[in-house]
């Protein structure tokens, strides 16, 4: 079948020319290619001797001889120089192949094939270069036909995929790759062949024959054309980029782990709660680091048991210490599972780790122990992480597990477990290091939470011990109180209130506020509250109490330093505000002094208003005296003492807070407890910004018939008169059982007033929860209890008072002093001795 050779064939490159010699040795045919090669037309050469026409003179003799030999029937191949067309005089070399022929008359002739040696050398060079690139390339090289079968493969490709290069002819990409990857490669080849657009860096994954190693190749494709530009196939260059892929994945893993650690630093430890910190660890690691995770903490740690045995150091250098008498006993200590997390929807959250952790599933909140030979027990015993591969059973979904002890300050506080399911990448050494770092951060936060919990509990004990227990009671007052610490997390603040019983059924109401927050403020508050109670027992006036309390506050910062040094170091100054009020239920008068505190608020039938009390300077400033005012409180009046946290806020001015308090107190709420709740619920207190102390007292003065008051002249018969008055009053109150004791003690106090006092003598009996007797005189000298000698006829009166009463004391008044004693009512618990034994009488009178 005849067909024409397409343009761009090999003959176009080598440009083969031909001419023929007749029997006479002259040129009788001259092709067009010969005309192009030599530059002579057929008219120029036909009928001429080729030797004379083409060869230089010095070679013509040999040329004639060769032509004669050819015409004798010999073939000849040789190189013949010739002039290159163009008139430049340049010479070229032609390779001539001469074949003897015969004419129609059987005469000898010759056919000459001429090829330009320069074209042959170019083709040889191109073939050598092509072979060097294709055959010697370190990369896999394939040439695909237009039917996408392999036309040629180089040695590197055959080395990877086996066999010789010739054996790969006719194969397709499906013979090398998995179906889905082969389809991708085929589509890329087809697109490149059809569009001519090159495909660069096409990543193909697979495995070489006989190998399970997963490889990555980067494929570059480009279309190959003939000399005329016709597409004849696709060339593919494959580069093994497995190492690059692994390095990129390693770098991505490092970046991911760095991001994970950065996230852990921001999210773990936001709360000082043990369980919350454990959950924060799992929130960071699941699913970003693992598929399952759990945290177990020692039960003793969660229970706040700080009396654990001192830690012992296990075997091996550089291993953290562990709690417990010995390292061997530690794994048997009970743990509680405090948190669990899973990224797999059908996985049991209570305990996904089967296989190496054989046993029942452990739920959150359950207390358990790890078996001695389990990975958990070994990790706790050695304080080192352990990597467990596989779940051990076909039904287990766990592929890899990291068991990491939680170590803080060389002490193991618990155990964290991280697991990855089958299908995920198993844990490696880099993951182990990350897990240890995550566990260490969480362990430090957990240990801080443990320390905080311990200090918190101690602070709470301190705080609660300093506040009045239960509902305070006072004569002539109905009292309700509230305390809300500003720090809701610690429940410890510097505000306080107190209700102190004073002699004569009087009551001291105290509200104070130490500037600052936290445990430091609470400790200062405790010292000030103790000082207030001590000063109250001295029965000083409110202004005197605040003055003495100011000195106490100034000495809190540096108790051992001189005052000037303390004043210079402002960082150690404890400042506090305080209001101190003393209420007398007999007169219903209240004496109030203020040290820079919020003024009390009084609600009466006429309305609600702030009491005008000179504010004074805060405690700890010093240098300024305190003033006091006396206010008469009508029956049913409501006195409210509070700290600034109730009315101050950064969101509104102080006047708005005071107006809100005034309005809340004006609302008709019958119960005093309900009034407290109503005030706190109504005001915008912004609880959490500052402490709040609230003390309310509703005035209920002593009834007139509960007070007996007499004034006696300064004469001897007043002693007997005082006994008669007391004996007559007690039966009216139904206190016949106290007649003898009261008569005796009244007689002793009046006798002392006559002997050591001045002016008129005043006797007053008060009945409330106890019976109180007070004796006034105008002498400022305080009586002193002393032990009488056997020969003394007197000096035993105050000893009798101390033995027979539940309490006694003395206090100064503006015009003298008052000596008092107190007796419990019949049926009440007695603080003193109602009757004297024989031994006590002998001790008194020898």
mmCIF file of C-alpha atoms in Angstrom, residues 121-305:
data_model
loop_
_atom_site.group_PDB
_atom_site.id
_atom_site.type_symbol
_atom_site.label_atom_id
_atom_site.label_comp_id
_atom_site.label_asym_id
_atom_site.label_seq_id
_atom_site.Cartn_x
_atom_site.Cartn_y
_atom_site.Cartn_z
ATOM 1 C CA UNK A 121 26.833 14.692 12.786
ATOM 2 C CA UNK A 122 23.964 16.821 14.078
ATOM 3 C CA UNK A 123 21.680 13.800 14.172
ATOM 4 C CA UNK A 124 24.339 11.766 15.948
ATOM 5 C CA UNK A 125 24.818 14.520 18.504
ATOM 6 C CA UNK A 126 21.067 14.841 19.051
ATOM 7 C CA UNK A 127 20.689 11.097 19.473
ATOM 8 C CA UNK A 128 23.603 10.999 21.904
ATOM 9 C CA UNK A 129 22.141 13.898 23.911
ATOM 10 C CA UNK A 130 18.696 12.312 23.894
ATOM 11 C CA UNK A 131 20.138 9.009 25.053
ATOM 12 C CA UNK A 132 22.122 10.744 27.766
ATOM 13 C CA UNK A 133 19.094 12.617 29.068
ATOM 14 C CA UNK A 134 16.718 9.697 28.788
ATOM 15 C CA UNK A 135 18.997 6.836 29.697
ATOM 16 C CA UNK A 136 21.310 8.425 32.233
ATOM 17 C CA UNK A 137 18.705 10.520 34.077
ATOM 18 C CA UNK A 138 18.532 9.803 37.873
ATOM 19 C CA UNK A 139 14.770 10.272 37.629
ATOM 20 C CA UNK A 140 12.215 7.923 36.210
ATOM 21 C CA UNK A 141 11.539 8.802 32.547
ATOM 22 C CA UNK A 142 8.664 7.484 30.457
ATOM 23 C CA UNK A 143 7.602 8.236 26.898
ATOM 24 C CA UNK A 144 3.935 7.521 26.238
ATOM 25 C CA UNK A 145 2.451 6.985 22.794
ATOM 26 C CA UNK A 146 -0.694 8.762 21.744
ATOM 27 C CA UNK A 147 -2.648 5.710 22.993
ATOM 28 C CA UNK A 148 -1.124 6.352 26.455
ATOM 29 C CA UNK A 149 0.886 3.146 26.433
ATOM 30 C CA UNK A 150 4.552 3.180 27.387
ATOM 31 C CA UNK A 151 6.735 3.553 24.307
ATOM 32 C CA UNK A 152 10.000 3.820 26.127
ATOM 33 C CA UNK A 153 11.208 3.704 29.762
ATOM 34 C CA UNK A 154 14.598 4.578 31.089
ATOM 35 C CA UNK A 155 16.838 2.498 33.297
ATOM 36 C CA UNK A 156 15.967 4.401 36.511
ATOM 37 C CA UNK A 157 12.287 3.641 36.064
ATOM 38 C CA UNK A 158 13.055 -0.020 35.445
ATOM 39 C CA UNK A 159 15.206 -0.110 38.576
ATOM 40 C CA UNK A 160 12.275 1.021 40.730
ATOM 41 C CA UNK A 161 9.510 -0.990 39.088
ATOM 42 C CA UNK A 162 11.558 -4.042 38.095
ATOM 43 C CA UNK A 163 12.554 -5.742 34.862
ATOM 44 C CA UNK A 164 14.396 -4.215 31.939
ATOM 45 C CA UNK A 165 13.493 -1.030 30.153
ATOM 46 C CA UNK A 166 12.311 -3.020 27.086
ATOM 47 C CA UNK A 167 9.863 -5.034 29.196
ATOM 48 C CA UNK A 168 7.863 -1.907 30.029
ATOM 49 C CA UNK A 169 6.928 -1.198 26.424
ATOM 50 C CA UNK A 170 3.187 -1.353 25.858
ATOM 51 C CA UNK A 171 2.209 -1.113 29.529
ATOM 52 C CA UNK A 172 -0.164 1.491 31.027
ATOM 53 C CA UNK A 173 -0.160 3.334 34.331
ATOM 54 C CA UNK A 174 -2.706 0.816 35.681
ATOM 55 C CA UNK A 175 0.122 -1.730 35.682
ATOM 56 C CA UNK A 176 1.991 0.335 38.271
ATOM 57 C CA UNK A 177 -0.510 2.206 40.452
ATOM 58 C CA UNK A 178 -3.585 1.553 42.529
ATOM 59 C CA UNK A 179 -6.830 2.038 40.586
ATOM 60 C CA UNK A 180 -7.734 5.472 41.971
ATOM 61 C CA UNK A 181 -4.200 6.799 41.477
ATOM 62 C CA UNK A 182 -3.944 5.257 38.015
ATOM 63 C CA UNK A 183 -7.176 6.970 37.009
ATOM 64 C CA UNK A 184 -5.765 10.306 38.160
ATOM 65 C CA UNK A 185 -2.570 9.744 36.190
ATOM 66 C CA UNK A 186 -4.469 8.676 33.042
ATOM 67 C CA UNK A 187 -6.645 11.746 33.186
ATOM 68 C CA UNK A 188 -3.572 13.961 33.508
ATOM 69 C CA UNK A 189 -1.902 12.245 30.512
ATOM 70 C CA UNK A 190 -5.009 12.623 28.373
ATOM 71 C CA UNK A 191 -5.397 16.279 29.290
ATOM 72 C CA UNK A 192 -1.742 16.995 28.532
ATOM 73 C CA UNK A 193 -1.941 15.213 25.147
ATOM 74 C CA UNK A 194 -5.124 16.974 24.129
ATOM 75 C CA UNK A 195 -4.400 20.510 25.343
ATOM 76 C CA UNK A 196 -0.620 20.638 25.230
ATOM 77 C CA UNK A 197 -0.591 22.155 28.722
ATOM 78 C CA UNK A 198 2.177 20.805 30.869
ATOM 79 C CA UNK A 199 1.350 19.149 34.203
ATOM 80 C CA UNK A 200 3.784 19.987 36.971
ATOM 81 C CA UNK A 201 4.222 18.502 40.448
ATOM 82 C CA UNK A 202 1.370 16.009 40.243
ATOM 83 C CA UNK A 203 1.723 13.984 43.446
ATOM 84 C CA UNK A 204 1.070 10.282 43.067
ATOM 85 C CA UNK A 205 1.244 7.766 45.902
ATOM 86 C CA UNK A 206 1.785 4.050 45.713
ATOM 87 C CA UNK A 207 4.223 1.235 46.396
ATOM 88 C CA UNK A 208 6.843 -0.393 44.220
ATOM 89 C CA UNK A 209 6.289 -4.064 43.257
ATOM 90 C CA UNK A 210 7.193 -6.389 46.111
ATOM 91 C CA UNK A 211 7.313 -3.559 48.656
ATOM 92 C CA UNK A 212 4.789 -2.350 51.256
ATOM 93 C CA UNK A 213 6.525 0.948 51.782
ATOM 94 C CA UNK A 214 4.270 3.846 50.924
ATOM 95 C CA UNK A 215 6.026 6.125 48.408
ATOM 96 C CA UNK A 216 5.272 9.571 47.038
ATOM 97 C CA UNK A 217 6.221 10.670 43.508
ATOM 98 C CA UNK A 218 6.076 14.080 41.906
ATOM 99 C CA UNK A 219 5.133 13.734 38.214
ATOM 100 C CA UNK A 220 5.783 16.310 35.485
ATOM 101 C CA UNK A 221 4.194 15.768 32.054
ATOM 102 C CA UNK A 222 4.667 17.569 28.731
ATOM 103 C CA UNK A 223 3.580 16.842 25.192
ATOM 104 C CA UNK A 224 6.192 15.717 22.603
ATOM 105 C CA UNK A 225 5.977 16.919 18.958
ATOM 106 C CA UNK A 226 7.554 15.897 15.639
ATOM 107 C CA UNK A 227 9.611 18.293 13.565
ATOM 108 C CA UNK A 228 6.459 19.503 11.860
ATOM 109 C CA UNK A 229 4.763 20.125 15.234
ATOM 110 C CA UNK A 230 2.518 17.064 15.170
ATOM 111 C CA UNK A 231 1.906 15.566 18.720
ATOM 112 C CA UNK A 232 3.509 12.144 18.882
ATOM 113 C CA UNK A 233 3.183 11.396 22.630
ATOM 114 C CA UNK A 234 3.693 12.559 26.216
ATOM 115 C CA UNK A 235 6.926 12.574 28.144
ATOM 116 C CA UNK A 236 6.715 11.953 31.896
ATOM 117 C CA UNK A 237 9.394 12.655 34.491
ATOM 118 C CA UNK A 238 8.870 11.106 37.938
ATOM 119 C CA UNK A 239 10.758 12.161 41.064
ATOM 120 C CA UNK A 240 10.630 10.282 44.353
ATOM 121 C CA UNK A 241 9.639 12.914 46.930
ATOM 122 C CA UNK A 242 8.934 10.556 49.822
ATOM 123 C CA UNK A 243 11.631 12.121 51.950
ATOM 124 C CA UNK A 244 10.422 15.587 51.113
ATOM 125 C CA UNK A 245 6.881 14.531 51.981
ATOM 126 C CA UNK A 246 8.035 13.040 55.271
ATOM 127 C CA UNK A 247 10.019 16.181 56.055
ATOM 128 C CA UNK A 248 7.007 18.343 55.236
ATOM 129 C CA UNK A 249 4.796 16.150 57.387
ATOM 130 C CA UNK A 250 7.377 16.297 60.149
ATOM 131 C CA UNK A 251 7.478 20.075 59.902
ATOM 132 C CA UNK A 252 3.687 20.205 59.888
ATOM 133 C CA UNK A 253 3.659 17.963 62.940
ATOM 134 C CA UNK A 254 6.145 20.227 64.698
ATOM 135 C CA UNK A 255 4.048 23.287 63.854
ATOM 136 C CA UNK A 256 0.926 21.487 65.011
ATOM 137 C CA UNK A 257 2.563 20.476 68.276
ATOM 138 C CA UNK A 258 3.907 23.970 68.857
ATOM 139 C CA UNK A 259 0.428 25.331 68.273
ATOM 140 C CA UNK A 260 -0.921 22.675 70.621
ATOM 141 C CA UNK A 261 1.548 23.635 73.343
ATOM 142 C CA UNK A 262 0.771 27.283 72.805
ATOM 143 C CA UNK A 263 -2.943 26.555 73.121
ATOM 144 C CA UNK A 264 -2.273 24.492 76.219
ATOM 145 C CA UNK A 265 -0.439 27.396 77.816
ATOM 146 C CA UNK A 266 -3.450 29.624 77.205
ATOM 147 C CA UNK A 267 -6.248 27.190 78.091
ATOM 148 C CA UNK A 268 -4.885 24.941 80.848
ATOM 149 C CA UNK A 269 -4.903 26.424 84.328
ATOM 150 C CA UNK A 270 -7.543 29.109 83.848
ATOM 151 C CA UNK A 271 -9.294 27.808 86.968
ATOM 152 C CA UNK A 272 -7.986 26.877 90.387
ATOM 153 C CA UNK A 273 -10.202 23.816 90.407
ATOM 154 C CA UNK A 274 -8.714 20.331 90.135
ATOM 155 C CA UNK A 275 -11.472 18.785 88.034
ATOM 156 C CA UNK A 276 -11.742 21.820 85.755
ATOM 157 C CA UNK A 277 -7.991 21.797 85.096
ATOM 158 C CA UNK A 278 -8.144 18.109 84.162
ATOM 159 C CA UNK A 279 -10.997 18.782 81.736
ATOM 160 C CA UNK A 280 -9.044 21.667 80.200
ATOM 161 C CA UNK A 281 -6.181 19.254 79.428
ATOM 162 C CA UNK A 282 -8.598 16.989 77.550
ATOM 163 C CA UNK A 283 -10.216 19.922 75.741
ATOM 164 C CA UNK A 284 -6.785 20.774 74.324
ATOM 165 C CA UNK A 285 -5.712 17.251 73.376
ATOM 166 C CA UNK A 286 -8.961 15.782 71.979
ATOM 167 C CA UNK A 287 -9.172 15.654 68.979
ATOM 168 C CA UNK A 288 -6.112 17.744 68.099
ATOM 169 C CA UNK A 289 -3.621 15.285 69.605
ATOM 170 C CA UNK A 290 -5.478 12.041 70.203
ATOM 171 C CA UNK A 291 -8.869 10.372 69.846
ATOM 172 C CA UNK A 292 -9.381 9.280 73.461
ATOM 173 C CA UNK A 293 -8.029 10.719 76.714
ATOM 174 C CA UNK A 294 -8.625 10.383 80.439
ATOM 175 C CA UNK A 295 -7.190 11.826 83.645
ATOM 176 C CA UNK A 296 -6.940 10.071 87.018
ATOM 177 C CA UNK A 297 -5.943 11.883 90.205
ATOM 178 C CA UNK A 298 -5.105 10.460 93.599
ATOM 179 C CA UNK A 299 -8.161 10.336 95.811
ATOM 180 C CA UNK A 300 -6.162 11.694 98.755
ATOM 181 C CA UNK A 301 -5.264 14.733 96.684
ATOM 182 C CA UNK A 302 -8.896 15.377 95.773
ATOM 183 C CA UNK A 303 -9.980 14.895 99.367
ATOM 184 C CA UNK A 304 -7.563 17.620 100.495
ATOM 185 C CA UNK A 305 -5.480 15.191 102.536
#
